[in-house]
Protein backbone atom coordinates (compact mmCIF):
# COMPACT_ATOMS: atom_id res chain seq x y z
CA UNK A 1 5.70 24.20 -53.17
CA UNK A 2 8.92 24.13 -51.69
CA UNK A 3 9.89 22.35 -48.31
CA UNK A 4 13.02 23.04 -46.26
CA UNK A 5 14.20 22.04 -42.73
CA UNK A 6 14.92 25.22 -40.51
CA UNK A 7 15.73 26.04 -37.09
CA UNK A 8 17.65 23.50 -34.41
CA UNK A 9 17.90 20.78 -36.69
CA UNK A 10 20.16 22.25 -39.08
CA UNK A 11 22.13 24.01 -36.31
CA UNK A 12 22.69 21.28 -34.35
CA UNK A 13 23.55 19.34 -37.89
CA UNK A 14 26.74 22.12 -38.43
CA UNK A 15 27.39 21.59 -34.76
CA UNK A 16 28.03 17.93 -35.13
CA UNK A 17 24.91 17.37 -32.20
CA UNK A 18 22.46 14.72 -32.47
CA UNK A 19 19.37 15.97 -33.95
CA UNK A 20 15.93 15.31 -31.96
CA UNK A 21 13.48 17.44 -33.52
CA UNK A 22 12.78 18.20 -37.52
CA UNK A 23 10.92 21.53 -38.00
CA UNK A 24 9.79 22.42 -41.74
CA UNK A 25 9.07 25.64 -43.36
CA UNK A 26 6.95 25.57 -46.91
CA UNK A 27 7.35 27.99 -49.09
CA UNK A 28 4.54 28.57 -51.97
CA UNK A 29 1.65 26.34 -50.42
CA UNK A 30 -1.78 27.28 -48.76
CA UNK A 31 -3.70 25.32 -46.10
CA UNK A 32 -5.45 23.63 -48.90
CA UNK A 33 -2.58 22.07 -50.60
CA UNK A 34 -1.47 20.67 -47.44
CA UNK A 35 -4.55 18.99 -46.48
CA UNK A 36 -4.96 17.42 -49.98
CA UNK A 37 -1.63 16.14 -49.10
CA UNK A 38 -2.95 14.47 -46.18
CA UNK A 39 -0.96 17.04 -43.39
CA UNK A 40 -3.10 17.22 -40.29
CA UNK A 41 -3.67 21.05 -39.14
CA UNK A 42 -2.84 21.93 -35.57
CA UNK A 43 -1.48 25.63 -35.47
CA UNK A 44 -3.89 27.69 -33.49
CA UNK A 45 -2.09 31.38 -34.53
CA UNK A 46 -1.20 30.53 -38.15
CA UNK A 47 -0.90 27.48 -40.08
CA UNK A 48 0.83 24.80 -38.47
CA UNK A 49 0.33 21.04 -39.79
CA UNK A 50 1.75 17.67 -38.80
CA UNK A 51 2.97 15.21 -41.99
CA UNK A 52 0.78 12.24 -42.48
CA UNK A 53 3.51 9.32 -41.78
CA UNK A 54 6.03 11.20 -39.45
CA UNK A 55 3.74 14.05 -37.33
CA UNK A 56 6.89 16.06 -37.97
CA UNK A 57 5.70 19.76 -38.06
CA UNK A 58 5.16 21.73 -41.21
CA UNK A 59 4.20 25.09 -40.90
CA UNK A 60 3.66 27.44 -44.08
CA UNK A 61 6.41 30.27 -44.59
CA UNK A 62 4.91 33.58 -42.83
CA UNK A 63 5.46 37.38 -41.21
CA UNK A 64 4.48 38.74 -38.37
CA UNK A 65 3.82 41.94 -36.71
CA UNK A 66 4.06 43.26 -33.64
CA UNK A 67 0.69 44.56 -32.33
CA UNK A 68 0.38 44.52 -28.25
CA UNK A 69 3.06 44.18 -25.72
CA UNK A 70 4.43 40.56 -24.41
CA UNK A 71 4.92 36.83 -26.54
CA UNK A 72 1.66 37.26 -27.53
CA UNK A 73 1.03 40.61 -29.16
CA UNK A 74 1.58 39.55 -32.74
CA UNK A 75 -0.72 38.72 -35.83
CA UNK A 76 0.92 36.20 -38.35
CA UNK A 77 0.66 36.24 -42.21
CA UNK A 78 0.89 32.65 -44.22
CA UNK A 79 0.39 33.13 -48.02
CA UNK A 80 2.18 31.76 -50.80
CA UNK A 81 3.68 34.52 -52.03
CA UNK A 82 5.91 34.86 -48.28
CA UNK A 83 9.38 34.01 -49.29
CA UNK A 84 11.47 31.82 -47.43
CA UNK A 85 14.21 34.72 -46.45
CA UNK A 86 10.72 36.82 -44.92
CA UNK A 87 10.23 33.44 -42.95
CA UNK A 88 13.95 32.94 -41.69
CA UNK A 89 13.65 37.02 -41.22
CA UNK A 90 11.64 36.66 -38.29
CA UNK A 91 13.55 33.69 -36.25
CA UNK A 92 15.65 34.70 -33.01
CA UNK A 93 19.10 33.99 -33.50
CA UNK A 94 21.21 33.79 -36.69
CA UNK A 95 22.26 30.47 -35.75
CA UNK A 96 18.30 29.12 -36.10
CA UNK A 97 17.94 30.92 -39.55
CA UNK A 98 19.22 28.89 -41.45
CA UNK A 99 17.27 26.42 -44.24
CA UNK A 100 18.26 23.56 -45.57
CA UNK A 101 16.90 22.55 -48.67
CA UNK A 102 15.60 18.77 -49.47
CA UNK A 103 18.82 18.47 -52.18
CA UNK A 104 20.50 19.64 -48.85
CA UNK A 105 21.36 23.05 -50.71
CA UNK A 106 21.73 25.50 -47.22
CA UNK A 107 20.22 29.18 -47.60
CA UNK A 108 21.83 31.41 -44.92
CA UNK A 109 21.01 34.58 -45.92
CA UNK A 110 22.15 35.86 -41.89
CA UNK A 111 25.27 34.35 -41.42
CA UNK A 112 24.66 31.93 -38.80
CA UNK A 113 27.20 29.30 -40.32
CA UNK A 114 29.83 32.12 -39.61
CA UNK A 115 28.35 32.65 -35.91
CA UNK A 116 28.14 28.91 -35.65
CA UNK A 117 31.62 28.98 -36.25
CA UNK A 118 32.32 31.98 -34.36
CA UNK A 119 30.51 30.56 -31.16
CA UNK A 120 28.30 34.03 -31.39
CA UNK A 121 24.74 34.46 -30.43
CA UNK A 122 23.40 37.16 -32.44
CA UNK A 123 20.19 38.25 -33.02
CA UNK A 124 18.30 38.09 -36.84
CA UNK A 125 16.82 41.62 -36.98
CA UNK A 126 15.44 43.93 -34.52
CA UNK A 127 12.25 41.96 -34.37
CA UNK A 128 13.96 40.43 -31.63
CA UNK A 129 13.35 43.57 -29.55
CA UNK A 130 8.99 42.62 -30.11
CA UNK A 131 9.40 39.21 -28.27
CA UNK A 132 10.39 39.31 -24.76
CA UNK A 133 10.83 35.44 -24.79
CA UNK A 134 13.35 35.48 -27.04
CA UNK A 135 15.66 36.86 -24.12
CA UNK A 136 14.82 33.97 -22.11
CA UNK A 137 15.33 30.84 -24.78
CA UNK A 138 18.97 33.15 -25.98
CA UNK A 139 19.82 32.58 -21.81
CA UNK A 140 18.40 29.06 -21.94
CA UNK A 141 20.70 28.42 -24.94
CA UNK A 142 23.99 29.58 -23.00
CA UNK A 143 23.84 26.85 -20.61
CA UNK A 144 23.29 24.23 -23.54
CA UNK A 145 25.89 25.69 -25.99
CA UNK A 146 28.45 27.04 -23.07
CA UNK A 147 31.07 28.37 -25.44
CA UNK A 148 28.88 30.55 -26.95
CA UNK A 149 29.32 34.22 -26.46
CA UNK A 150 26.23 36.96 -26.73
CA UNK A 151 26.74 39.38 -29.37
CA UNK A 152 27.50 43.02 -27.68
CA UNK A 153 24.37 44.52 -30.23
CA UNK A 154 22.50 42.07 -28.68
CA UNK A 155 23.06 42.07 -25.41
CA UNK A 156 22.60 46.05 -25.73
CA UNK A 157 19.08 45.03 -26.97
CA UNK A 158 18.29 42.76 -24.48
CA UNK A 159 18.94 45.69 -22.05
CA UNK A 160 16.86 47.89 -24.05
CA UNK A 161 14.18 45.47 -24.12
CA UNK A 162 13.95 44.95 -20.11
CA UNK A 163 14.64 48.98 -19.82
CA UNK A 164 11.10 49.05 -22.05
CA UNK A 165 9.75 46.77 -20.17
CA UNK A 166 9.11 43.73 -22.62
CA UNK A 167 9.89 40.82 -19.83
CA UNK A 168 6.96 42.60 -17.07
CA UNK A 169 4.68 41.71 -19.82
CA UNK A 170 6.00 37.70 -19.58
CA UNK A 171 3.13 35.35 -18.73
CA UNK A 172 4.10 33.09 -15.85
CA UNK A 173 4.08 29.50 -17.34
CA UNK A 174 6.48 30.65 -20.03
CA UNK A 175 8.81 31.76 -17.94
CA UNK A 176 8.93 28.40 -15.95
CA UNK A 177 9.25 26.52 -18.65
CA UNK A 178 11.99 28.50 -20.22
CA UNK A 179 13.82 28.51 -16.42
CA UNK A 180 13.16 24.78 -15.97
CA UNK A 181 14.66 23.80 -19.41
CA UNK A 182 17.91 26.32 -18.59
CA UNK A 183 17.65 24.32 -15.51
CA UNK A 184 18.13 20.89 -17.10
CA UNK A 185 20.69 21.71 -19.78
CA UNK A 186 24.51 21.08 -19.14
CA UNK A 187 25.58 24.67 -17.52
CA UNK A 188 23.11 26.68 -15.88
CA UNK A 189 24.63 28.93 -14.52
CA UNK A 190 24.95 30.83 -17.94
CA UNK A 191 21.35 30.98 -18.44
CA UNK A 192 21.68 33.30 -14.87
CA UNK A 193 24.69 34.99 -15.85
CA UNK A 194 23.06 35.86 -19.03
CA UNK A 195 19.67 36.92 -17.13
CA UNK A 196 21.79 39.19 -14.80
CA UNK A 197 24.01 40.31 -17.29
CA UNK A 198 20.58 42.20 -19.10
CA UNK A 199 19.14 42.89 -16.17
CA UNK A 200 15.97 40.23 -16.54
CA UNK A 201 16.78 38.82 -13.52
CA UNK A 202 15.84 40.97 -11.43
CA UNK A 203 12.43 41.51 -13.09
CA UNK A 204 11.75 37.79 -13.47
CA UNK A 205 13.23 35.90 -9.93
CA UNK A 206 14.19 38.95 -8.29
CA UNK A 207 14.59 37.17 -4.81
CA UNK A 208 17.76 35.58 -6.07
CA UNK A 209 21.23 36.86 -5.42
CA UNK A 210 24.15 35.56 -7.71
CA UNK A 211 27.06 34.82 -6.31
CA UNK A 212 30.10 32.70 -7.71
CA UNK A 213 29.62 30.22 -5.04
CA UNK A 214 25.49 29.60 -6.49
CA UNK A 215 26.62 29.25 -9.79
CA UNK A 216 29.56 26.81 -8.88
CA UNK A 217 25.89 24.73 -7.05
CA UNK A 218 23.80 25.06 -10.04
CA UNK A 219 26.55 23.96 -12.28
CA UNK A 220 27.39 20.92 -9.73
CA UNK A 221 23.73 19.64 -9.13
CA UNK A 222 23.41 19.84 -13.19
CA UNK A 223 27.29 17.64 -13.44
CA UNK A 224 25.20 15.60 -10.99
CA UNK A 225 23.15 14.52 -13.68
CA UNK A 226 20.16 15.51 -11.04
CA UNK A 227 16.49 16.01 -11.93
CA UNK A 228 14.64 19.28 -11.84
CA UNK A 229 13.30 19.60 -8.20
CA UNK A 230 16.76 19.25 -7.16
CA UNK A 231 18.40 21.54 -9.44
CA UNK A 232 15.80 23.97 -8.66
CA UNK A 233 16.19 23.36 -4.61
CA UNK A 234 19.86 23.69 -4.91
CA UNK A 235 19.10 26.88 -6.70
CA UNK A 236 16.73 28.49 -3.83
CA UNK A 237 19.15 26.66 -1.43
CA UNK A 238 19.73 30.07 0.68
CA UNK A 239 16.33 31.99 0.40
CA UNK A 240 13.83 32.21 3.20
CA UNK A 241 10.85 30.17 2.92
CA UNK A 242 8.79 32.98 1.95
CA UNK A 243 11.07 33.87 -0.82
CA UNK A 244 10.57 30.54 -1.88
CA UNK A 245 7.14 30.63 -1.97
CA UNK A 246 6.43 33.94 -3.34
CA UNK A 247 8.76 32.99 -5.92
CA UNK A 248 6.80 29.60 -6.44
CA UNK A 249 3.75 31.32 -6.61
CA UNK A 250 4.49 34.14 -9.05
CA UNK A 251 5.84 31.47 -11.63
CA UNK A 252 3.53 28.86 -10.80
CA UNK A 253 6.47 26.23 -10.19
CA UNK A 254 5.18 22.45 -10.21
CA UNK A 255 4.57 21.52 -6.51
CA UNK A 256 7.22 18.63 -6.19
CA UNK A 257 9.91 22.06 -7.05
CA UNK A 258 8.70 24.24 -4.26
CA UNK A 259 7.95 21.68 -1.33
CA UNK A 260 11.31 20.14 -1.76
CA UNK A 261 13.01 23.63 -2.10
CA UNK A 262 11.39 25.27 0.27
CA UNK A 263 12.37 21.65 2.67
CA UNK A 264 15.90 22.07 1.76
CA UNK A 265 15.96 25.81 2.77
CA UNK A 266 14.84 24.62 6.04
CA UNK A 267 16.71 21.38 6.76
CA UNK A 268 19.91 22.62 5.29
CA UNK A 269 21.74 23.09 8.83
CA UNK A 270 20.27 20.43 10.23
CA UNK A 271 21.59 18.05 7.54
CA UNK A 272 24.93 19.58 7.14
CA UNK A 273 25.50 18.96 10.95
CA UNK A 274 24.28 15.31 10.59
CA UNK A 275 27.57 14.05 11.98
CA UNK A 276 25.89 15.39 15.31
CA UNK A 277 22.69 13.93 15.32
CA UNK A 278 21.54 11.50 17.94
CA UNK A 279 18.52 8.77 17.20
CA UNK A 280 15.77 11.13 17.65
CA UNK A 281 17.04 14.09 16.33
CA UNK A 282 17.38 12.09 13.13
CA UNK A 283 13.49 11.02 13.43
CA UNK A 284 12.40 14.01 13.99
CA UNK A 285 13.85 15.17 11.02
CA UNK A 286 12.16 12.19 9.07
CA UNK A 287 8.84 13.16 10.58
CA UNK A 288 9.62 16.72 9.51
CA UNK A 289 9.86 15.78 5.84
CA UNK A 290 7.42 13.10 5.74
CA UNK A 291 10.23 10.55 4.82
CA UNK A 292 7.64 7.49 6.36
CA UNK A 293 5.66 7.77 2.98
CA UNK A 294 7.78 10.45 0.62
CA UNK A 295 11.20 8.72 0.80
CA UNK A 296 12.23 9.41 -2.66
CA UNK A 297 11.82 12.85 -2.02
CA UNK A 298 14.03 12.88 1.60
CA UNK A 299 16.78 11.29 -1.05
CA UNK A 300 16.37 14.50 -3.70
CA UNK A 301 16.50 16.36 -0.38
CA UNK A 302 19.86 14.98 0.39
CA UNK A 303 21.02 15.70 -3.15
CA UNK A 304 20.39 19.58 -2.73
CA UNK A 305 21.82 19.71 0.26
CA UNK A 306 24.85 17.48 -0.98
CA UNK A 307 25.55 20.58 -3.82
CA UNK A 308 25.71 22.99 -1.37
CA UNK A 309 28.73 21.81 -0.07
CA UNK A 310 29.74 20.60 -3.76
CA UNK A 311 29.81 17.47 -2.88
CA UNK A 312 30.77 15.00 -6.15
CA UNK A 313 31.74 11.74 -3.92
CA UNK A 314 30.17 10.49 -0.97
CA UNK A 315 28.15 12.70 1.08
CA UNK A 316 28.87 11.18 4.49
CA UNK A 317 25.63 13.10 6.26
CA UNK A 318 23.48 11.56 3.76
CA UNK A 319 24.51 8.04 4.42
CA UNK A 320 23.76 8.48 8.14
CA UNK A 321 20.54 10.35 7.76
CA UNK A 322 19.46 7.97 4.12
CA UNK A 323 20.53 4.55 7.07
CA UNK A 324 18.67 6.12 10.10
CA UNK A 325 15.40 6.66 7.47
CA UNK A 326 16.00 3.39 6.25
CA UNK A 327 16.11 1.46 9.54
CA UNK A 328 12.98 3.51 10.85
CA UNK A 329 10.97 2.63 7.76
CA UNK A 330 11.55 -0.83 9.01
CA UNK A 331 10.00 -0.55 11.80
CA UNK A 332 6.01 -2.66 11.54
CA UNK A 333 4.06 0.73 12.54
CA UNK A 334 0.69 -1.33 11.70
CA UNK A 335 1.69 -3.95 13.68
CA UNK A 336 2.86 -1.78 16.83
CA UNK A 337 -0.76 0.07 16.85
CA UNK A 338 -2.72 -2.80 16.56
CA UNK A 339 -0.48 -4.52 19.76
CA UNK A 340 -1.21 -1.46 21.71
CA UNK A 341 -4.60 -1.14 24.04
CA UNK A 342 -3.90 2.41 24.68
CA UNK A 343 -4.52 4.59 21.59
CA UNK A 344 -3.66 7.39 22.72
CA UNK A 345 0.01 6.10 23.41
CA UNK A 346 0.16 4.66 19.76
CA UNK A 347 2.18 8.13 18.29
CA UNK A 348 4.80 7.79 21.57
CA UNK A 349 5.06 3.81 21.00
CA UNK A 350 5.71 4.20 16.94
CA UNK A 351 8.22 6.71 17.72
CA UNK A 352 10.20 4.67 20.01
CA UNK A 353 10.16 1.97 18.02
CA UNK A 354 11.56 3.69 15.27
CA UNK A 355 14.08 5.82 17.20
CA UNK A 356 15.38 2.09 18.76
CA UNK A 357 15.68 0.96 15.06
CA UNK A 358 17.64 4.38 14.27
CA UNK A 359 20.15 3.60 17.39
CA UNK A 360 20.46 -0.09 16.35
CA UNK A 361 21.85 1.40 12.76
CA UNK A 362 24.13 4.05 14.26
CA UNK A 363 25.86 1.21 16.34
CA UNK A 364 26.88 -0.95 13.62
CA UNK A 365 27.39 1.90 11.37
């Protein structure tokens, strides 16, 4: 039995990154070994186990082959005769297949320390072409590693790939997750440009047009240091509500993503022209967006809107409309309805209360 670390943890080793996540490869071992070992099985597809004292993951060297269309159409082979360059033979991108040994001996039988040095994303073997994520995490990897360049073969076989129609067969939670962590890493725009640039975009968020001025957003909410329902408002900043939505619904995106997107697509106007805004124009917007109980969310609201106009100082719209909320908020609605003996007036005496409070602020302001 042999062990060696693979994938992101040795290339983010060469790269001189910090290095979260330890995967393992074994080479000559079946499931039995491992459990007398005391490794923990957990792979559902092939055999995956987790080491007794650090629930690192182990998984036993393997092949696959490509059966049915889609991530999913594959059956995997673990035996101990599988050698370690069959393993590594499999993996995406050069730049993952490489081993490193527990002397710290590095096999590299692709040449990803070259493309490592090279700043090259290049993919293994034509395997690639079988697994129609494998376009998505290569895009999701150009907005981590940003001075990376895609290989021409393999941006030809990306093409090829969508021309075959690989990424229709994506399921829709994979493709989220994959968008959402392009989302979060430093430039996302390149995870788009590299989407467009193959022609998955269209098939996978077809309702969005790229222009220079969204990537400059996307780029500016992630320099921002903002969190995803943010980044991914600023990014459906200019679609129609139903663009949103259909969008949101295709990929199943989290809730808190599509209300506050699909909010920001609406209010954006309204809050760019915040200058203008009397009192109760600047309640009605809180009562629009539910900022009485959700005011976190009118805050990530102002944020999207804020990269729109990439804004990196003070947005001065947001400090009026974040004050008026503020001052409203302050306003004893319990205490109001209670006081009142017509019910029916409660609503009309609530909001004047809270538009007074929202003049008070804009006086001393």
């Amino acid at each position: 039995m042999k062990i060696y670390t693979v994938g992101g943890a040795v290339r983010d080793q060469l790269l001189g990154l910090p290095v979260k996540d330890h995967d393992h490869v074994v080479v000559g071992a079946t499931p039995d070994d491992m459990l007398r070992k005391g490794f923990r099985p957990v792979g559902k597809d092939f055999p995956v186990f987790l080491h007794p004292k650090t629930q690192e993951e182990y998984a036993l060297a393997r092949t696959e082959r490509k059966t049915a269309p889609g991530y999913r159409g594959f059956v995997f082979h673990a035996a101990p005769d599988v050698t370690l360059e069959e393993d590594l033979v499999r993996r995406d991108l050069t730049i993952n297949a490489i081993a490193r040994a527990e002397d710290g001996t590095l096999t590299d039988p692709f040449g990803g320390i070259a493309d490592i040095q090279d700043k090259v994303f290049r993919h293994v073997s034509d395997a690639f072409g079988e697994d129609p994520v494998r376009i998505l995490r290569l895009a999701r990897f150009a907005a981590r590693f940003d001075t990376f360049t895609v290989a021409p073969a393999t941006m030809a076989l990306m093409r090829q790939m969508v021309a075959n129609g690989e990424v229709d067969a994506l399921v829709a939670e994979r493709v989220w997750q994959e968008v959402a962590k392009g989302l979060m890493e430093r430039r996302p725009s390149r995870m788009l440009a590299v989407l467009q640039e193959c022609g998955a975009l269209e098939r996978i968020m077809g309702e969005i047009t790229v222009s220079a001025h969204l990537l400059q957003v996307i780029d500016h909410a992630a320099a921002q240091g903002h969190d995803l329902p943010v980044r991914f408002a600023a990014l459906m900043l200019h679609l129609s509500k139903e663009s949103i939505e259909q969008l949101s619904v295709r990929l199943r995106v989290p809730n808190e993503c599509r209300e506050l997107a699909v909010m920001a697509a609406r209010e954006r106007d309204t809050i760019n022209g915040a200058l203008a805004l009397d009192a109760d124009a600047i309640v009605a917007l809180c009562e629009r967006c539910d900022g009485w109980r959700k005011p976190q969310r009118f805050a990530q609201l102002l944020q999207a809107v804020a990269c729109d106009g990439l804004v990196a100082g003070e947005f001065v719209q947001a400090a009026r409309l974040q004050g008026g909320l503020d001052a409203a908020r302050g306003v004893n609605a319990g205490a109001l309805a209670q006081a009142c003996t017509e019910p029916k007036r409660i609503p009309d005496v609530i909001h004047a209360a809270r538009v007074a409070a929202v003049q008070a602020f804009l006086a001393q302001a």
